[in-house]
Every structure is written in structure tokens, then in C-alpha cells.
XYZ file of C-alpha atoms in Angstrom:
523
model
C 3.350 6.348 -9.725
C 0.872 9.892 -7.767
C 1.828 12.764 -6.487
C -1.153 14.401 -4.270
C -1.679 17.857 -3.817
C -4.361 19.304 -1.285
C -5.051 22.542 0.484
C -7.287 20.956 3.434
C -8.160 23.538 5.183
C -7.045 22.551 8.646
C -5.459 19.047 9.750
C -7.734 18.387 12.683
C -10.675 19.409 10.667
C -10.384 17.496 8.071
C -7.959 14.506 9.366
C -10.150 11.302 8.515
C -11.092 12.737 5.075
C -7.248 13.514 4.195
C -6.531 9.182 5.625
C -9.858 8.163 3.068
C -8.387 10.261 0.216
C -4.542 8.270 0.702
C -6.567 5.407 0.907
C -8.573 5.703 -2.548
C -5.407 6.983 -4.253
C -2.492 5.209 -2.494
C 0.028 8.136 -3.609
C 4.278 8.602 -3.263
C 4.046 11.929 -1.752
C 0.911 14.252 -0.532
C 1.646 18.403 -0.454
C -1.021 19.807 2.191
C -0.956 23.754 2.745
C -3.219 25.200 5.484
C -2.308 22.485 7.812
C -3.332 25.147 11.105
C -1.324 23.143 12.808
C 0.674 24.404 16.636
C 4.568 22.299 16.790
C 2.639 20.288 19.686
C -0.097 19.081 17.759
C 0.769 15.438 15.642
C 0.341 15.161 11.781
C 0.365 11.094 11.598
C -0.637 9.010 8.594
C 0.537 5.422 8.708
C 3.575 4.491 6.629
C 4.029 7.684 5.525
C 7.022 10.013 7.010
C 5.560 13.632 7.513
C 7.831 17.328 6.655
C 6.020 19.986 8.108
C 6.520 23.669 9.057
C 3.710 25.821 11.027
C 3.016 28.947 11.346
C 1.130 31.113 14.065
C -0.266 34.295 14.657
C 0.192 35.276 17.719
C -1.492 32.239 20.111
C -3.324 30.868 17.124
C -2.366 28.020 14.808
C -2.680 29.767 10.694
C -1.932 28.497 7.647
C 0.902 25.855 7.617
C 2.705 23.303 4.491
C 3.564 19.841 4.717
C 4.598 17.039 2.759
C 4.239 13.317 3.424
C 6.350 11.321 1.767
C 6.157 7.078 2.389
C 8.597 5.783 4.352
C 9.710 2.915 1.694
C 10.991 6.367 -0.443
C 14.205 7.349 -0.321
C 13.487 11.007 0.972
C 15.827 14.404 1.935
C 14.691 17.501 3.606
C 15.865 21.008 1.525
C 16.288 24.123 3.961
C 16.048 27.898 1.740
C 16.264 31.504 2.928
C 12.428 32.512 2.119
C 9.869 34.004 3.727
C 6.581 32.034 2.554
C 5.406 29.170 3.920
C 6.909 25.815 2.493
C 8.622 22.959 2.831
C 10.584 21.021 0.198
C 11.979 17.794 0.111
C 14.674 15.982 -2.744
C 13.127 12.350 -3.353
C 14.964 9.585 -5.281
C 12.749 7.720 -7.345
C 14.200 6.819 -10.825
C 15.858 9.897 -10.434
C 16.161 12.355 -7.968
C 13.298 14.732 -7.829
C 12.859 18.491 -5.668
C 8.822 18.840 -4.396
C 8.108 21.853 -2.823
C 4.646 22.527 -0.889
C 4.012 26.042 -0.890
C 1.155 28.507 1.062
C 1.081 32.285 0.364
C -1.795 33.992 2.497
C -4.100 36.208 0.605
C -3.126 39.759 2.455
C 0.932 38.679 2.355
C 2.741 40.783 -0.554
C 4.776 39.607 -3.211
C 7.077 40.985 -5.790
C 8.784 39.632 -8.934
C 12.308 40.030 -7.000
C 10.935 38.021 -4.059
C 9.328 35.410 -6.566
C 12.570 34.729 -8.540
C 15.063 34.724 -5.514
C 13.261 31.532 -4.056
C 12.649 29.896 -7.667
C 16.854 30.166 -7.952
C 16.882 28.404 -4.715
C 15.238 24.784 -6.365
C 18.049 23.198 -8.096
C 17.283 20.211 -10.401
C 14.421 18.706 -11.927
C 11.227 20.647 -9.393
C 7.555 20.243 -8.781
C 6.320 23.782 -6.884
C 2.440 22.460 -5.371
C 0.449 24.829 -3.465
C -1.967 27.198 -2.811
C -0.444 30.620 -4.281
C -4.013 32.900 -3.987
C -3.453 34.320 -7.173
C -5.727 34.726 -9.855
C -5.046 35.149 -13.708
C -6.840 34.078 -16.943
C -4.164 31.776 -17.380
C -5.226 29.084 -15.418
C -8.861 29.650 -15.225
C -9.579 32.601 -13.267
C -12.312 34.998 -14.303
C -10.294 37.862 -13.900
C -6.173 38.762 -13.893
C -5.060 39.933 -10.503
C -0.958 42.170 -10.114
C -0.530 39.123 -8.085
C -1.367 36.424 -10.874
C 0.715 38.713 -13.104
C 4.441 39.146 -11.105
C 3.848 34.894 -10.606
C 3.101 34.127 -14.383
C 6.287 36.027 -15.176
C 8.488 34.584 -12.355
C 7.799 31.361 -14.060
C 8.467 32.441 -17.223
C 11.864 33.681 -16.461
C 12.502 30.531 -14.264
C 11.718 28.719 -17.504
C 9.039 26.504 -15.410
C 5.749 25.581 -17.156
C 2.328 25.478 -15.202
C 0.082 22.571 -14.917
C -2.998 23.643 -14.918
C -5.847 23.514 -17.696
C -7.941 25.980 -16.299
C -10.418 23.575 -14.488
C -11.585 25.188 -11.324
C -9.946 24.507 -7.981
C -11.119 26.392 -5.068
C -14.868 26.630 -3.983
C -15.453 30.151 -1.874
C -17.766 29.216 1.383
C -18.759 33.088 1.347
C -19.851 33.411 -2.237
C -20.459 30.563 -3.904
C -18.352 31.025 -6.110
C -15.268 28.809 -7.712
C -11.429 29.847 -8.944
C -7.842 28.120 -9.346
C -6.016 29.666 -7.030
C -4.095 26.268 -6.685
C -1.489 26.072 -9.106
C 1.259 23.043 -10.177
C 4.440 24.043 -11.490
C 6.900 21.645 -13.164
C 10.452 21.798 -14.677
C 10.657 21.554 -18.048
C 12.334 18.079 -18.312
C 9.201 16.703 -16.328
C 6.247 17.975 -18.110
C 6.753 14.832 -20.648
C 6.012 12.164 -18.388
C 3.077 14.269 -16.110
C -0.794 13.836 -16.058
C -2.939 16.671 -13.988
C -5.941 16.167 -13.224
C -8.510 17.859 -10.653
C -10.487 14.925 -8.242
C -14.079 15.646 -8.523
C -14.793 15.570 -4.090
C -13.544 17.879 -2.189
C -13.165 15.919 0.651
C -14.829 18.396 3.505
C -12.514 21.029 2.283
C -13.190 24.341 0.317
C -10.037 23.334 -2.826
C -10.189 20.719 -4.557
C -7.355 17.586 -4.295
C -5.098 17.347 -7.216
C -3.709 14.739 -8.428
C -0.496 14.667 -10.704
C 0.102 11.026 -11.998
C 3.977 10.445 -13.153
C 5.526 8.305 -15.462
C 8.591 7.405 -14.092
C 10.099 4.238 -15.735
C 9.557 2.314 -13.103
C 8.125 -1.296 -13.412
C 4.861 -1.595 -11.772
C 4.749 -4.085 -8.702
C 1.040 -6.066 -9.363
C -0.646 -7.577 -6.103
C -0.705 -11.500 -6.515
C -3.924 -12.808 -7.200
C -5.379 -14.496 -4.689
C -8.204 -17.366 -4.382
C -12.073 -16.091 -3.502
C -12.582 -19.203 -1.626
C -15.921 -18.051 -0.182
C -17.063 -17.619 -3.760
C -16.274 -21.406 -4.972
C -17.870 -23.891 -5.937
C -16.923 -26.800 -4.385
C -18.862 -29.978 -5.970
C -17.095 -28.540 -9.677
C -13.812 -28.523 -8.086
C -14.674 -32.024 -6.972
C -15.731 -33.504 -9.868
C -12.951 -31.419 -12.099
C -10.041 -32.777 -9.573
C -10.334 -36.698 -9.908
C -7.236 -37.534 -9.452
C -6.773 -41.567 -10.137
C -4.112 -44.196 -10.284
C -3.709 -45.522 -13.865
C -3.609 -41.543 -14.590
C -0.028 -41.533 -12.736
C 2.498 -42.864 -15.571
C 5.949 -41.311 -15.301
C 8.873 -40.048 -13.107
C 8.559 -38.525 -9.455
C 8.719 -34.568 -11.502
C 6.375 -35.318 -14.459
C 4.031 -37.060 -11.773
C 4.078 -33.991 -9.540
C 3.455 -31.856 -12.786
C 0.702 -33.918 -13.296
C -1.195 -33.631 -9.869
C -0.710 -30.180 -9.617
C -1.922 -29.347 -12.593
C -4.897 -31.373 -12.236
C -5.802 -29.424 -9.253
C -5.047 -25.710 -10.915
C -7.376 -26.626 -13.821
C -10.594 -27.811 -10.973
C -9.811 -24.728 -8.804
C -9.373 -22.241 -12.009
C -13.112 -23.723 -12.952
C -14.657 -23.219 -9.841
C -13.242 -20.881 -7.688
C -12.906 -17.002 -8.902
C -9.838 -14.944 -8.144
C -8.972 -11.354 -7.203
C -7.951 -8.944 -9.596
C -4.222 -7.729 -9.921
C -4.889 -3.951 -8.404
C -2.954 -2.083 -5.402
C -4.235 -3.527 -2.177
C -6.606 -1.123 -0.452
C -6.797 -0.917 3.146
C -10.592 -1.509 5.463
C -11.454 0.089 8.084
C -14.347 -1.468 9.882
C -16.593 1.561 10.870
C -16.930 2.318 7.082
C -20.662 1.315 6.030
C -22.733 2.193 3.048
C -24.715 4.423 4.733
C -21.014 6.486 5.029
C -20.410 5.728 1.200
C -24.236 6.944 0.199
C -23.057 10.344 2.489
C -19.983 10.525 0.064
C -22.037 9.992 -2.763
C -24.495 12.419 -2.143
C -21.974 15.001 -1.758
C -20.337 14.469 -5.296
C -23.813 14.731 -6.177
C -24.387 17.796 -5.093
C -20.216 19.226 -5.937
C -21.462 18.076 -9.813
C -24.423 19.970 -9.999
C -23.489 23.023 -8.522
C -20.143 23.079 -10.869
C -23.036 22.454 -14.358
C -25.460 24.918 -12.131
C -24.152 27.502 -10.063
C -26.618 29.199 -8.233
C -27.583 29.652 -4.735
C -29.627 27.067 -3.786
C -27.340 24.358 -5.380
C -24.333 25.881 -3.457
C -26.407 25.456 0.019
C -27.521 21.964 -1.123
C -23.638 20.814 -1.060
C -22.781 23.122 2.015
C -25.627 20.691 3.646
C -24.097 17.377 1.974
C -20.854 18.086 3.306
C -21.721 18.230 6.801
C -23.508 15.797 6.612
C -21.210 13.564 5.450
C -18.545 14.711 7.889
C -20.772 14.628 11.246
C -21.434 10.725 10.303
C -17.777 9.647 9.494
C -17.149 10.749 12.843
C -20.245 9.115 14.277
C -20.043 5.368 12.592
C -16.370 5.783 13.862
C -16.845 6.757 17.631
C -20.086 4.150 17.221
C -17.992 1.761 15.916
C -14.864 2.273 18.327
C -17.909 2.243 21.743
C -19.100 -1.281 20.514
C -15.203 -3.170 19.817
C -14.565 -1.621 23.726
C -17.533 -3.018 25.130
C -17.584 -6.542 23.821
C -13.597 -6.548 25.252
C -13.466 -9.418 27.905
C -10.341 -11.348 29.935
C -10.194 -13.846 27.069
C -10.358 -11.414 24.204
C -6.804 -12.476 22.869
C -4.451 -9.395 22.861
C -3.342 -10.341 18.979
C -6.640 -9.371 18.264
C -7.121 -6.113 20.077
C -3.955 -5.332 18.178
C -5.392 -6.108 14.753
C -8.822 -3.859 15.118
C -6.526 -1.298 16.667
C -4.306 -1.069 13.275
C -8.215 -1.818 11.109
C -9.667 1.072 13.550
C -6.460 3.762 12.934
C -6.583 2.437 9.003
C -2.529 1.142 9.064
C -3.142 -2.664 8.111
C 0.082 -4.303 6.099
C 2.636 -2.455 4.329
C 3.005 -4.578 0.871
C 4.453 -2.260 -1.915
C 8.292 -1.300 -1.528
C 9.119 1.539 -3.282
C 12.636 1.710 -2.673
C 15.498 0.687 -0.693
C 18.624 1.990 -0.013
C 21.968 -0.041 1.471
C 25.315 0.379 1.854
C 24.925 3.660 -0.321
C 22.799 2.552 -2.612
C 19.647 3.236 -3.843
C 17.275 0.707 -5.685
C 14.254 1.581 -7.303
C 13.692 -1.044 -10.172
C 11.107 -4.673 -8.626
C 13.922 -6.598 -9.526
C 16.994 -4.376 -7.528
C 14.900 -4.342 -4.814
C 14.867 -8.121 -4.559
C 18.224 -8.277 -5.217
C 19.139 -6.218 -2.554
C 16.884 -7.537 0.246
C 18.040 -11.479 -0.907
C 21.797 -9.583 -0.966
C 20.818 -8.722 2.752
C 18.753 -11.921 3.744
C 21.672 -14.187 3.208
C 24.531 -11.944 5.210
C 23.126 -13.671 8.239
C 22.306 -17.046 7.045
C 24.813 -18.065 5.676
C 27.572 -19.997 8.011
C 30.185 -17.188 7.951
C 27.215 -15.226 9.950
C 27.124 -18.313 12.392
C 28.976 -18.286 15.940
C 32.091 -20.848 15.262
C 31.371 -23.260 18.644
C 28.115 -23.488 16.831
C 29.355 -23.938 13.000
C 31.865 -26.740 14.997
C 28.694 -29.384 16.184
C 26.672 -28.826 13.180
C 29.302 -30.043 10.654
C 29.485 -33.189 12.831
C 26.367 -34.174 13.245
C 26.379 -33.485 9.546
C 28.705 -36.170 9.215
C 26.623 -38.317 10.895
C 25.040 -40.592 8.715
C 21.315 -42.005 8.820
C 19.972 -44.280 6.409
C 16.365 -45.993 7.189
C 16.601 -49.144 4.229
C 19.102 -50.260 6.678
C 16.660 -50.514 9.606
C 14.997 -53.361 10.145
C 12.410 -54.198 7.674
C 8.900 -54.175 10.276
C 10.036 -50.911 11.962
C 7.771 -48.133 11.531
C 9.767 -46.424 9.650
C 9.116 -48.295 6.758
C 6.174 -49.019 6.568
C 3.638 -47.350 4.481
C 2.130 -43.996 4.732
C -1.673 -44.906 5.822
C -5.366 -43.376 5.034
C -5.783 -42.521 8.341
C -2.071 -40.370 8.604
C -2.837 -38.351 5.756
C -6.641 -37.619 7.314
C -5.354 -36.707 10.506
C -2.161 -34.641 8.546
C -4.913 -32.613 7.133
C -7.160 -32.002 9.853
C -3.882 -30.514 11.220
C -3.274 -28.256 8.338
C -4.233 -24.346 8.544
C -5.685 -21.608 5.920
C -1.916 -20.896 5.667
C -1.071 -19.048 2.397
C 0.145 -21.574 -0.410
C 3.876 -21.504 -1.916
C 4.948 -21.153 -5.344
C 2.530 -23.678 -6.884
C -0.578 -21.377 -5.743
C -2.612 -24.723 -4.266
C -3.587 -23.815 -0.397
C -4.113 -26.780 1.883
C -7.694 -26.333 1.188
C -8.038 -27.734 -2.132
C -6.255 -31.193 -0.765
C -9.077 -31.047 2.159
C -11.810 -30.600 -0.937
C -10.435 -33.992 -3.005
C -12.991 -36.987 -2.944
C -11.818 -39.422 -1.094
C -10.787 -41.472 -4.380
C -8.430 -38.868 -5.203
C -7.313 -38.799 -1.598
C -6.220 -42.293 -2.206
C -3.868 -41.681 -5.250
C -2.607 -38.559 -3.367
C -1.591 -41.457 -1.346
C -0.505 -43.435 -3.622
C 1.948 -40.856 -4.905
C 3.470 -40.248 -1.561
C 3.875 -43.504 -0.586
C 5.993 -43.550 -3.833
C 7.793 -40.633 -3.429
C 8.806 -42.384 0.044
C 9.562 -46.040 -1.027
C 11.524 -44.731 -4.106
C 13.808 -41.992 -2.028
C 13.457 -39.206 -4.388
C 11.440 -35.501 -4.152
C 10.117 -33.610 -6.224
C 12.423 -30.064 -7.388
C 9.412 -27.869 -7.089
C 9.166 -28.994 -3.328
C 12.054 -27.268 -2.578
C 11.610 -24.248 -3.788
C 10.066 -21.493 -1.810
C 8.490 -17.610 -1.934
C 10.007 -15.302 0.514
C 8.030 -12.911 1.243
C 9.563 -9.734 3.239
C 7.507 -8.737 5.840
C 7.302 -4.715 7.313
C 8.150 -4.215 10.653
C 6.245 -1.807 12.741
C 7.535 1.237 13.306
C 11.055 0.340 11.097
C 11.179 3.262 8.199
C 10.678 1.478 5.057
C 13.449 2.600 3.000
C 15.859 0.191 4.740
C 16.527 -4.086 4.226
C 16.844 -4.016 8.044
C 13.054 -3.017 8.343
C 11.860 -5.938 7.426
C 11.873 -10.147 8.207
C 11.575 -12.823 5.395
C 9.000 -15.227 5.784
C 8.760 -18.512 3.545
C 5.518 -20.133 2.068
C 6.435 -23.805 1.028
C 4.767 -26.472 -1.564
C 1.919 -27.465 0.488
C 1.728 -30.665 -0.920
C 4.989 -31.376 0.614
C 3.895 -29.791 3.974
C 1.170 -32.896 4.288
C 4.132 -35.054 3.455
C 6.360 -33.949 6.240
C 3.444 -33.690 9.264
C 2.915 -37.690 7.840
């Protein structure tokens, strides 16, 4: 689990860089300083709730802080009495943690009493993240100033721990010098679970983002592996998946298992799989040209860190400006090209999907926590049980109308026995190869069930293997039996767009069933 801290030096200016940073790191929370927003301005990041506090100097936006909390995190905003630019939230992970984003402008006067009064109001395990504009050699500054001494005294008096390791976090655009003024302060109880580091890229700001990794005791959720169909070696697959009738010996369960194993072993030999890594949402406007511009900016900042010369600083400024210009241009061109390609025959669903991709919204996949009936669930097994109990509430018979239940029960009492039909009835005729081929042709490329065998694997079988598969289908039909794996389904909770991700009602279930079974159903 990661938490980001960043003085972004203006959300309107660095909006795209913020979205890119969030896509790369997938944090649970993002603490922002110097958002430079007016109350009428929006700060919207897909799948995140924003808690912010804006500050104006006359009619001009200055300073400002915010915290982005992923919308499936149980969260509560905390109000305190302070003159500092702060926003505070309490988030429920495995245990409640209070997170504060703070910005103290360089010209604002602070004293030890005022800082102590502020810190005493924050209760429980705490992370205090922000730009304090304070200098002290303890956290990596070249000099020690009075504000730095006051802040260090307050940290020690309140029994807090500074996470900074001396790394520079700020690059002055006026003087080309680096210093450490972005601080991360933690309660003693959290320190052993935290890992602090400054990111290499500034993402266009004059401050470098800070990533704090937290070991929270919650079991990590892995993304299921998927087949890389485009890289498949179908000749090898067809050779390895050869099915023969003489191999089909045993009961229905053994035959079903044999066919599954044969197909899966062939697939693993001929088709690569994706890695078990968190899914990153891609945007269609991101190109190799954008990637190269970002690489140049990172190389430039590394060069400047090694040799802090005026020439290297100017090169970094040029690379930073070019990366920002190119990202904005590519997004504008991609949108213009797509709009010009639209016509009255373009499906609405396709338009909605491309708008989501351009905006970087994509599909929500990870559920960090749920809240139901006043209880909180954060472990994967607890989340699954919570969703299952919610789905069960409206799928049990008791959830239906009494009139419907009466009709349902009457219909279920009607007996239907195929074996009592006339012998030459079409219902009793074995399945033919034409029926199997027709059923496969009508199958779309949908997600596989628990066995991880998609329709395409069945379509790519040789003619001989398909005849063996047909023999198995007819055996299932004539023996009046049903393999037990066919009765199982993988239930996937699909996020409802615009809903709060921490409630079970914000998800709708879809069931992924066995594709081999569904082919027989089509026949």
C-alpha cells in the first residue's frame, strides 16, 4: 500500500502529470500542496474522492491543500481549529490512521506554541505530510533557520518521528539549487511499517513527489493471469491438445478433468500469460514520443543532481517544458482526430469507452475495503464474504414477490422426462458435428470460467479433437449426468460508475461459467 505526497505547484498546470503519477503508483491516498484552486474550480481524479481547502489572496488562488482518497477506502474528514493551510482525514485500513496534508507559506510566521497546539488536536496514529518551508540540517538542508528549529522542537515534544532521510525534495526554479523542505512526520506506532523515498522524476513541478509505502497487514490482491492470445502459437496448441476417443475412460468427472487438463497443458506450452501485477489504465493519447520526452526529463534531472551547474539546470528546464508541451499537444490531437472520425453509425458504447480511455478513467478493479451495517471489512476474504452476503439478500426466494413465488413453485412441480418421449423425437437424437460447429461459430470472445478455458481454445482444436469433444458431449447427454465443475461459477463484482466504492451496493455481480458447458447449452 502506498501514500503519495506532492507539492504540485498548481493543479491546473500539472493536472496531466498528476494523473500519470497516480496511474503509475496506484496509491490509496495522495496528499497535495499548492493546488492553486479557487472554490469554483474542480479537482477530479477518476475513482478518487477529493477533500480540499482552497486559499485566496484577493482574487488570486494561492497555496491550497488537498487529499485524494480512493473511493473504496472508508474515510472521514476531521475538522480542527488552526490557522495553517491543512486538510485532515481519518482513513480505515486495517486500523484507523489520521492523515494530514499541510502547506505553510514561506512568509507565514509560526511559533512553537502554535505548532504544538495544532499537533495536539490530531489524535491517534498520524501521518503529517506537507511543505513546511522550514530548513534544518537534520532533514537535509544546508542551513538551519529559526522555523526549522521551532518545528524540530515541536516534533520532539509531541513524540513524533521524522521520516526524511536527507534526500532533496525541492529544486528552486530561480536559483537552480536543491533543498529539503517537504517533510513526512509520523507517530511512533507507525514508523516500523513505513518505507520513505523521493521519486526520481519531478513530474513538471519544482517539488519531487514522495512515496511512502506502508505494510498494513492486509493480504495483497493479485490480478488473475490472462492468456496473451495475440502471441499464441496455434500450430503447437493444436498438436499438443490432440484428443482421442480411446483416451476417454472413466466416469463423467474423470473425463471432464482429462479434457480440461489436456487443453490447459497445450495452452501453457503454446500461449504466454500476463504477469500477476496491478492493472494500469492506459490512455490512447500516450505515445512513444511522450515516453521519450519524459525519459529526457528524468535524464536531465539526474544529470543536474550529479553536477549542479547552471548549464545542467537550464537543460532540465528545457526538457521539463518540452515534456509538458508534448503531453498537452498529443492529448489535443488525439481527441481532434477521434471526433473527426465520428459519424451517425458510430455506436454510443464505443464513444463512451473512448471518452473514458482518453480521460484515463477505465474500469475499477481493486476493492480496498467495504462497509456494511456499521461493520468494516478490509481483508480480501472478508470483502468476498461481505459481497456474497449482500448478493444473497436479493437472490434468495424470500426476496421475490409472493405472487411470483407461487407461480415459480407450481412450475417447478411439473415433471419433464425426456426418456418418456417418443424414441425418434429430435430431443433424443445425438448431437452432430454440424451442431457443434454452429454452436462454436456463434460463441463470442467472452471471459472464461473457473477452468480458464475460453471459447477460442475450443475453436482452435483439430477436426479429430472436435469429434472427441462431440463424443464427450453425447456421453454427458445420454448418461443423464452433469460434471460438477460445470456447476461452479466465478462471480465478479463490477463497479457501478459514479457510486461510492466502499458500499456493496456499488457493485453488480456477473457470473463467469464454464465455456465447455455453455457450448453444449447452445447445442
